Short mmCIF file of C-alpha atoms in Angstrom, two decimals:
data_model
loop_
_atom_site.label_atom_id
_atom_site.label_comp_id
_atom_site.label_asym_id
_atom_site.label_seq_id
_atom_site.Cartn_x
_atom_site.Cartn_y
_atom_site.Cartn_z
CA UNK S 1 0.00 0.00 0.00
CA UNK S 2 1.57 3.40 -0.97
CA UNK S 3 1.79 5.58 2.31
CA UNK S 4 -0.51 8.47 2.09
CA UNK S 5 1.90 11.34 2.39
CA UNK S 6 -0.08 13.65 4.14
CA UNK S 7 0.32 11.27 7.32
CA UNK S 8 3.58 9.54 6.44
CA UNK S 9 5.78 12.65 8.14
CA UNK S 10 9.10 11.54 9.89
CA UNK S 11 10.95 12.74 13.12
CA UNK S 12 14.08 12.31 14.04
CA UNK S 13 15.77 11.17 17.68
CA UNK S 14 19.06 10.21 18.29
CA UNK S 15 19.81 10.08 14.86
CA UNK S 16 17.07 7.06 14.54
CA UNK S 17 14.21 7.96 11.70
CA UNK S 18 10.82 8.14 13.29
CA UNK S 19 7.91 7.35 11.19
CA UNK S 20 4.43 8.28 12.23
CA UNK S 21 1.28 6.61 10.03
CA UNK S 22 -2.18 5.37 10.80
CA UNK S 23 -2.95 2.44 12.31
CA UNK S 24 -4.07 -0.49 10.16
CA UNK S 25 -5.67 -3.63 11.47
CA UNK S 26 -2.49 -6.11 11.62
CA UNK S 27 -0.93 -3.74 13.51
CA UNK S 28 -3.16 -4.27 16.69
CA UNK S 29 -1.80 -7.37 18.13
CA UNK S 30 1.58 -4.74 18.71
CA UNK S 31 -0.19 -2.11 19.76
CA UNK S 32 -2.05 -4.23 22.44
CA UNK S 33 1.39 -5.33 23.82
CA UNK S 34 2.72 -1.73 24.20
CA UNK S 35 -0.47 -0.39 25.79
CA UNK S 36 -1.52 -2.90 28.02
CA UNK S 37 0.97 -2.55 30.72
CA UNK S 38 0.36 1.02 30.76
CA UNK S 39 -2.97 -0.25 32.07
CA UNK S 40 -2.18 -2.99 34.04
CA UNK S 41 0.20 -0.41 36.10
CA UNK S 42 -2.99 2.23 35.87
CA UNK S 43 -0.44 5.20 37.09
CA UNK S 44 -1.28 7.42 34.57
CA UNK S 45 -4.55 6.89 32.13
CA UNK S 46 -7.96 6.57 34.09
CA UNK S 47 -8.56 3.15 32.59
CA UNK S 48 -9.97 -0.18 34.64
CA UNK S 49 -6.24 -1.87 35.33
CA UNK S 50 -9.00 -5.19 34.12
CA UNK S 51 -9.65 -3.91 31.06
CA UNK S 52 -10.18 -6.15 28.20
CA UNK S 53 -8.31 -6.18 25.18
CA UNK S 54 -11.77 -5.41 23.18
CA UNK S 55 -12.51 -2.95 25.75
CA UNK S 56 -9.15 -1.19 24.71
CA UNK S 57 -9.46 -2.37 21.21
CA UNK S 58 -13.00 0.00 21.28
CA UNK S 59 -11.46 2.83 23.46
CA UNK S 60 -7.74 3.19 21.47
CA UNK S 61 -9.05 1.97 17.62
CA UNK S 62 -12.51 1.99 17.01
CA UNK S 63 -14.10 4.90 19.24
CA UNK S 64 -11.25 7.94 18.10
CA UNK S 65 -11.42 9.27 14.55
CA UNK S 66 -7.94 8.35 13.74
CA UNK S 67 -5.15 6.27 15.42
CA UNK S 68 -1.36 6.63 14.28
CA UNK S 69 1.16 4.49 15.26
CA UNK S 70 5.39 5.71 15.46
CA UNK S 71 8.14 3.49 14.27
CA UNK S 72 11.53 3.66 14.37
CA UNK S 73 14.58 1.68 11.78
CA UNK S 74 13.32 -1.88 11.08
CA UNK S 75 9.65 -0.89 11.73
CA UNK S 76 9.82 -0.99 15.33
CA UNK S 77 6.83 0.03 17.13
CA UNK S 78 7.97 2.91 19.42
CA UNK S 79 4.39 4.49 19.80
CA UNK S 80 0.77 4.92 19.47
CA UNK S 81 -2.03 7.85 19.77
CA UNK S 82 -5.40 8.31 18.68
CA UNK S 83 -7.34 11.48 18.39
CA UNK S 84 -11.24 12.08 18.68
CA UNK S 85 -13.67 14.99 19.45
CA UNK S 86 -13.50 15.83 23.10
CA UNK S 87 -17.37 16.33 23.33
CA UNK S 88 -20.69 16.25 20.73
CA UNK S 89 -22.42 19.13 19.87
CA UNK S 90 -21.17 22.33 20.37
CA UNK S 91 -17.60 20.86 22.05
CA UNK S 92 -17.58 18.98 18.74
CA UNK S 93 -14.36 21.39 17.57
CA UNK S 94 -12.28 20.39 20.70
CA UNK S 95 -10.40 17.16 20.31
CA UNK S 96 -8.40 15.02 22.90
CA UNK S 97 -5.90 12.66 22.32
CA UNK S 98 -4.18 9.95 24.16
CA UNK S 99 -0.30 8.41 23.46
CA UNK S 100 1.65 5.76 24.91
CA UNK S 101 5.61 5.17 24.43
CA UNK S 102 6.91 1.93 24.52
CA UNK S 103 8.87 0.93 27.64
CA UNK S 104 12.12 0.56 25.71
CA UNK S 105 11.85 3.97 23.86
CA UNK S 106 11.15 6.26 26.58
CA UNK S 107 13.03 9.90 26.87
CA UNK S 108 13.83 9.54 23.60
CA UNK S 109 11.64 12.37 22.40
CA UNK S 110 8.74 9.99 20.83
CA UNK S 111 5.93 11.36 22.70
CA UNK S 112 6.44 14.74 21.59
CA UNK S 113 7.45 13.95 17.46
CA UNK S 114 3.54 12.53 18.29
CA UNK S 115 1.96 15.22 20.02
CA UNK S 116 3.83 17.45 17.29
CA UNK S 117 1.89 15.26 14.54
CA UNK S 118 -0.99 14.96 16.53
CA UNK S 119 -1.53 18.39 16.34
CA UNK S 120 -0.97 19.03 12.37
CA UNK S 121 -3.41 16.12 11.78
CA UNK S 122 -6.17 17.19 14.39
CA UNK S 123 -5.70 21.27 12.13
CA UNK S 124 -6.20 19.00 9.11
CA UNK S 125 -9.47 17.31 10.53
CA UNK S 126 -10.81 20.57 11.39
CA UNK S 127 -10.27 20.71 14.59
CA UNK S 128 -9.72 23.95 16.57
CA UNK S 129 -8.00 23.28 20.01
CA UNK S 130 -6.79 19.73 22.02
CA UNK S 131 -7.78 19.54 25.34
CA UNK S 132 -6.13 16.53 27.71
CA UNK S 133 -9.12 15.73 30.25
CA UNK S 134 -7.28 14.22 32.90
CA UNK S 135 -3.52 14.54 32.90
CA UNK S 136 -2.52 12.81 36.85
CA UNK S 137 -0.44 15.08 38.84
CA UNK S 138 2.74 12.88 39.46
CA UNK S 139 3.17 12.27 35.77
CA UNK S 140 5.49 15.22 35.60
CA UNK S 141 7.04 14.37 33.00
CA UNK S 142 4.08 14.15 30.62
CA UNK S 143 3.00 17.66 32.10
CA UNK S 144 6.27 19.63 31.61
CA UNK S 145 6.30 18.58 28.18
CA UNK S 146 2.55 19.48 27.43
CA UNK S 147 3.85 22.83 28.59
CA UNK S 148 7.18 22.77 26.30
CA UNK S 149 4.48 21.95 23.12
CA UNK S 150 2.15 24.68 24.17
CA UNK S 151 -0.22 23.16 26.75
CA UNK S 152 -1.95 25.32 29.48
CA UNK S 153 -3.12 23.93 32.63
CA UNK S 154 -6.53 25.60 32.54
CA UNK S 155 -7.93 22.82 35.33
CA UNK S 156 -7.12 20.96 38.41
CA UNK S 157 -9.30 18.15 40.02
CA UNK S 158 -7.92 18.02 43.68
CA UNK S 159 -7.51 14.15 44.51
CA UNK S 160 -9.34 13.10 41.11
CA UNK S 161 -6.66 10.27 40.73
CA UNK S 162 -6.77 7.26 42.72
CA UNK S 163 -2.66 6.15 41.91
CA UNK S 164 -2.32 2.64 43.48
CA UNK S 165 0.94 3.26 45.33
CA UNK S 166 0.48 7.36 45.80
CA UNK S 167 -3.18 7.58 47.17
CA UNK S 168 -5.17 10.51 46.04
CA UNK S 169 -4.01 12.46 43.94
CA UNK S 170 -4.65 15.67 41.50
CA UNK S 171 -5.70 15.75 37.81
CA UNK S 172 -4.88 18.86 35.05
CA UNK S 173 -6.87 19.73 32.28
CA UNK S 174 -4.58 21.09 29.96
CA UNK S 175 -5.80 22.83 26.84
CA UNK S 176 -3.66 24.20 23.67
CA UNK S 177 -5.73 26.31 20.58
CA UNK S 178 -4.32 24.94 17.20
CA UNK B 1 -44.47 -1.25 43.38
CA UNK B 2 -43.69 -0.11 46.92
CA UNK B 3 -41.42 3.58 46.88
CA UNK B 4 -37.51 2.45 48.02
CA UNK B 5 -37.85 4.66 51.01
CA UNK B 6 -33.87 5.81 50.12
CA UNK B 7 -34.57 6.87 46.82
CA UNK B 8 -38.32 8.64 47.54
CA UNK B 9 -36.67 11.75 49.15
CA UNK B 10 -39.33 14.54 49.17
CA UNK B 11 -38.26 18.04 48.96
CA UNK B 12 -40.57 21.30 48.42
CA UNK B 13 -41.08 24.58 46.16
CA UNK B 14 -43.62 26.81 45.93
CA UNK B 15 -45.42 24.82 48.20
CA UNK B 16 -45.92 21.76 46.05
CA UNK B 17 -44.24 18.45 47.10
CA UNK B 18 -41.43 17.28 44.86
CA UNK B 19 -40.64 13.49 44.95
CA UNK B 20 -37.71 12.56 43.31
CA UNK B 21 -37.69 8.14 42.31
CA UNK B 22 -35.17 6.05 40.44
CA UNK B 23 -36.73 5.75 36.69
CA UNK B 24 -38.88 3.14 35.40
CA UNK B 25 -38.80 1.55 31.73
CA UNK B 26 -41.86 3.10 31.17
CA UNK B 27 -41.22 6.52 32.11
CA UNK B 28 -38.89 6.73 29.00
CA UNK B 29 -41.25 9.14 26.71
CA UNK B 30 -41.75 11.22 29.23
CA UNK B 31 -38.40 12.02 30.12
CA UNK B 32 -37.82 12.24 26.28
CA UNK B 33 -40.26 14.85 25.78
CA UNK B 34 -38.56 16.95 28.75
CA UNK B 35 -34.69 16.42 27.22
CA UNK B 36 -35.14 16.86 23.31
CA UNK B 37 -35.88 20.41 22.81
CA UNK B 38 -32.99 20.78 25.56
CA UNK B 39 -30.81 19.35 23.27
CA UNK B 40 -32.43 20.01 19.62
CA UNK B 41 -31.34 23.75 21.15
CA UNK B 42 -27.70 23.12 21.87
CA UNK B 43 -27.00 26.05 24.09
CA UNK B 44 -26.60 24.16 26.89
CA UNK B 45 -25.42 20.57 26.60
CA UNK B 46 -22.61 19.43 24.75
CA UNK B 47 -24.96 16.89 22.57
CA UNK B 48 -25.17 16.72 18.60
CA UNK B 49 -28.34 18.74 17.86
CA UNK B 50 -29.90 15.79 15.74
CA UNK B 51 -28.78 13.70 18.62
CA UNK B 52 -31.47 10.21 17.88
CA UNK B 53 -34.05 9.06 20.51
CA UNK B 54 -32.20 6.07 20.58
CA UNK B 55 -28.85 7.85 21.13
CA UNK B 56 -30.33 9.47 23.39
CA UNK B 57 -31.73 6.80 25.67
CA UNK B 58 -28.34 5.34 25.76
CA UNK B 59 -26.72 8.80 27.01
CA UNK B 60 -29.22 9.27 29.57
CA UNK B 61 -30.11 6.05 30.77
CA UNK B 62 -28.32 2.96 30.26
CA UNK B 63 -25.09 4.20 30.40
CA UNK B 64 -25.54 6.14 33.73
CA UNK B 65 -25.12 4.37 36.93
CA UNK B 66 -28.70 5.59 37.52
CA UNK B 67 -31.21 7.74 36.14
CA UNK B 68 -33.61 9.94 38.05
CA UNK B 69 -37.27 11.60 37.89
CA UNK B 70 -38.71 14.69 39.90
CA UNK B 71 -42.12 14.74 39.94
CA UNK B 72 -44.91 17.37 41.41
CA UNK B 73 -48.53 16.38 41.99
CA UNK B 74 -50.44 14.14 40.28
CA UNK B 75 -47.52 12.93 38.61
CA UNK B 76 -46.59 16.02 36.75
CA UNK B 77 -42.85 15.50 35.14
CA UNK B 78 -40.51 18.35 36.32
CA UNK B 79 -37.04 17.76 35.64
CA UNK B 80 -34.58 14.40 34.96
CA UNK B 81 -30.99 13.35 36.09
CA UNK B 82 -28.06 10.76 36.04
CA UNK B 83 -25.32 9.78 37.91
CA UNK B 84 -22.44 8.05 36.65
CA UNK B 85 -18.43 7.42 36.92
CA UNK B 86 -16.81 10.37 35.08
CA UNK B 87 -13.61 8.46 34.43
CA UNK B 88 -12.75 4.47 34.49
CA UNK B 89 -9.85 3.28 36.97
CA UNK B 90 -8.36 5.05 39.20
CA UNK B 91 -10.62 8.58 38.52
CA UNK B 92 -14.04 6.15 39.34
CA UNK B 93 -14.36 7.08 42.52
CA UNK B 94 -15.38 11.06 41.22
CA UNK B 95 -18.76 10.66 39.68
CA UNK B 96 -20.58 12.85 36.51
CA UNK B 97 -24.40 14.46 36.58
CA UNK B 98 -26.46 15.88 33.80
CA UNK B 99 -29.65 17.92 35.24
CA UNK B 100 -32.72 18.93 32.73
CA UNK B 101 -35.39 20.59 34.21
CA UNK B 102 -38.97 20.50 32.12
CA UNK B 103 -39.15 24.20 30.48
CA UNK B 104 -42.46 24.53 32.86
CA UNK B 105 -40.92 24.15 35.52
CA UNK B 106 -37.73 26.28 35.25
CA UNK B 107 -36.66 28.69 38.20
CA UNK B 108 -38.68 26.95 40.92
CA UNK B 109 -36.03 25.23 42.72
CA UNK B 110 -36.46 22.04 40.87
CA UNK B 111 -32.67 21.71 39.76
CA UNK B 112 -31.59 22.55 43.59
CA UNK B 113 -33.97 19.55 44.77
CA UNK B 114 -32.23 17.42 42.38
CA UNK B 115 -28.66 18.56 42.92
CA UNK B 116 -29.11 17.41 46.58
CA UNK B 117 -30.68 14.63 45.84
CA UNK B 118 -27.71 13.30 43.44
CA UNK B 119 -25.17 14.24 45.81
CA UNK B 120 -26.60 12.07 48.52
CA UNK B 121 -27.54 9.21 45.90
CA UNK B 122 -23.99 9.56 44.54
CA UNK B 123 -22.80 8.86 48.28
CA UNK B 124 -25.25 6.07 48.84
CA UNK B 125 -23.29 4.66 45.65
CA UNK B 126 -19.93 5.75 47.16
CA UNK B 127 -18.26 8.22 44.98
CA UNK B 128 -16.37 10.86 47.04
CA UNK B 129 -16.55 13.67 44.93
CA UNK B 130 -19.09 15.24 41.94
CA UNK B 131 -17.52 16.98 38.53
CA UNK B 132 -19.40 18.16 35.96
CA UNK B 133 -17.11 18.48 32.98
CA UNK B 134 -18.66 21.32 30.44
CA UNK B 135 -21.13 24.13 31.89
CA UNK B 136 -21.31 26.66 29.56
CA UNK B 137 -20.28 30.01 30.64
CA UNK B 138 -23.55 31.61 29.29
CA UNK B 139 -25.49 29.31 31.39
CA UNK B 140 -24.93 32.08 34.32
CA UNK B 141 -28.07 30.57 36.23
CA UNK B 142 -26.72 27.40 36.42
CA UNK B 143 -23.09 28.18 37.04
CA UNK B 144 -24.23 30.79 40.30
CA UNK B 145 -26.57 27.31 40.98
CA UNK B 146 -23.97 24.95 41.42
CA UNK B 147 -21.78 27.38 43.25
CA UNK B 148 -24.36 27.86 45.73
CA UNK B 149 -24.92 24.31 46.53
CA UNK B 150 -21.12 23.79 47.15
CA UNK B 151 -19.24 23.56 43.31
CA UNK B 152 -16.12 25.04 42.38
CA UNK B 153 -14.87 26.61 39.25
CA UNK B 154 -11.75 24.57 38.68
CA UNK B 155 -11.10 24.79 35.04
CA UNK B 156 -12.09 27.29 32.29
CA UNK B 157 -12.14 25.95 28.68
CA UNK B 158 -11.40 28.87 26.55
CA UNK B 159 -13.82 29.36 23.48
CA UNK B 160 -14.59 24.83 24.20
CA UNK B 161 -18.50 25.76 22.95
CA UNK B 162 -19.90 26.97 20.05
CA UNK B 163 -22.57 28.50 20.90
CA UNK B 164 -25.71 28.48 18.45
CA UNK B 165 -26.59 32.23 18.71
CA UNK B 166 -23.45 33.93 20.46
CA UNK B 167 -20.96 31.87 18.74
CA UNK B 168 -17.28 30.35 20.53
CA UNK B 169 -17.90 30.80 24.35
CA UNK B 170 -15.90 29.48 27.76
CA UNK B 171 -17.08 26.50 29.14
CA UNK B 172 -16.31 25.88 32.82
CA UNK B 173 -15.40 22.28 34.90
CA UNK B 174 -17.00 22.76 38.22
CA UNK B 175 -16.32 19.80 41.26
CA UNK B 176 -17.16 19.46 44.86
CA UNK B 177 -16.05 16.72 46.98
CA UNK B 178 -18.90 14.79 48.89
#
C-alpha cells in the first residue's frame, strides 16, 4: 500500500528515523502489547487496570477518529495515539488525544514527534483546540512537556486520581488552541 | 411497586411536594419529551443537535449508573438526572451528573432539589466527589446554581463551545467533593 503522504511525516531522535502513520488492522496485536501494561500499572490513564483487550481495542481503535502508530529503523513500534472529538455538539471542535511510548523507547523524544503530529493532523481534521481531560499530577514528565508543546493547565481536580501506590491524587486539564 | 424509602426523598417549592424516584422503563417518553428540545437547542449541553431518541436513551439512561425523575402532583414530570463514573480506573471514585429541568418548571427550585438529591444518591453509591465536565459560561443561572450548593470553578475551557446564537464561548469544569 503506498503511504498516504499527508500522514507519512518523519521525526528524528538520536539520529534514529521516526515514522508516524495510521494504524491499520495487523498492527493491533503490537499495539495491544505496548499499551496494556500502561494499564495494568494504571499510574497514569484513568482506565480499569481489568480492562479487556476489546474494551481497549474500542477505546484506542474503534471509538477515536484516527489512530497513528510511530516506528523507528526496522519498523519498530515505538508508539501509538489516537485522536477524537472531546465532546458532541457544540464541544464537537475540541479534540483530545491519548499516546503511549513503549517501555524501551522512553526519553527519547517519541511522545512529543507525536503530540507534534498529533496536532498538524487534528488542524487538518478541522479541529480547533486539544484539550487533555485528565492529565494525573505525578506524571510530571508528561506535564512539563505538554507545557514545552504549548499546553496550558486551565484545570485541576484536587484528589481526582486514585494512583495505586500514591493515594489521592490531582488531575490537570490542559488545553492548547491549534 | 412499593417507593424504596432511600430513593423517595421529598423536597418542596412553591409549596408543592417534589418526589424525586429512580426511573422506570416506562417513564422513558416522558423524560424524552422533557430532554429533546434541551438538546435540539444546543445552548446548553454538549450533545449533537440531531442527537437520535435512541442515542439518546443510551446517554441518559443505560449508560448512567442511575437515572432519576422529579415529579410534582399528580404525577406532573418536572425535571430528569443521572449519575455516573466520570472516568474508568483510578478517577471512578469522582462521579458525573447531567440535570434537565422541564421548560415549565424552570426557576422553581427544581434543579436545587435534584442537585441534593444526586449528591446524597452519589454517596449512597460511594463516589467521594461530583464533577461536571462542560457548563457553559452563558449558562450564568446554572453556574451561580452549582456554586451555591457547594461547586467550584476549577477549570475554564477557553472558546470549548460553540454557541448556536453567540458563537465560541468558555465552558467551565466545576467539582465538589462529597
Amino acid at each position: 500500500m503506498q503511504p498516504d503522504p499527508s500522514l507519512a511525516r518523519l521525526g528524528s531522535h538520536e539520529g534514529t528515523t521516526v515514522t508516524i502513520r495510521k494504524l491499520e488492522h495487523s498492527d493491533w496485536p503490537e499495539v495491544w502489547k505496548l499499551i496494556e501494561p500502561v494499564f495494568r500499572a494504571g499510574e497514569t490513564y484513568a482506565v480499569s487496570r481489568e480492562i479487556t483487550e476489546a474494551e481497549a481495542r474500542r477505546m484506542w481503535v474503534e471509538a477515536p477518529t484516527g489512530t497513528y502508530l510511530a516506528q523507528g529503523e526496522n519498523a519498530v513500534v515505538l508508539g501509538t495515539y489516537f485522536v477524537k472529538p472531546n465532546q458532541a455538539g457544540g464541544g464537537a471542535h475540541v479534540c483530545n488525544c491519548g499516546y503511549i511510548v513503549s517501555e524501551t523507547a522512553r526519553g527519547k523524544g517519541v511522545a512529543s514527534l507525536m503530540c507534534a503530529h498529533s496536532q498538524r493532523e487534528a488542524t487538518r481534521l478541522g479541529f480547533r483546540a486539544m484539550q487533555f481531560n485528565f492529565v494525573v499530577s505525578t506524571n510530571e514528565g508528561a506535564i512539563r512537556l505538554w507545557q514545552k508543546l504549548g499546553f496550558e493547565i486551565v484545570g485541576r481536580l484536587p484528589g481526582a486520581f486514585e494512583h495505586p501506590h500514591r493515594g489521592f491524587v490531582d488531575a490537570c486539564v490542559m488545553y492548547k488552541a491549534l
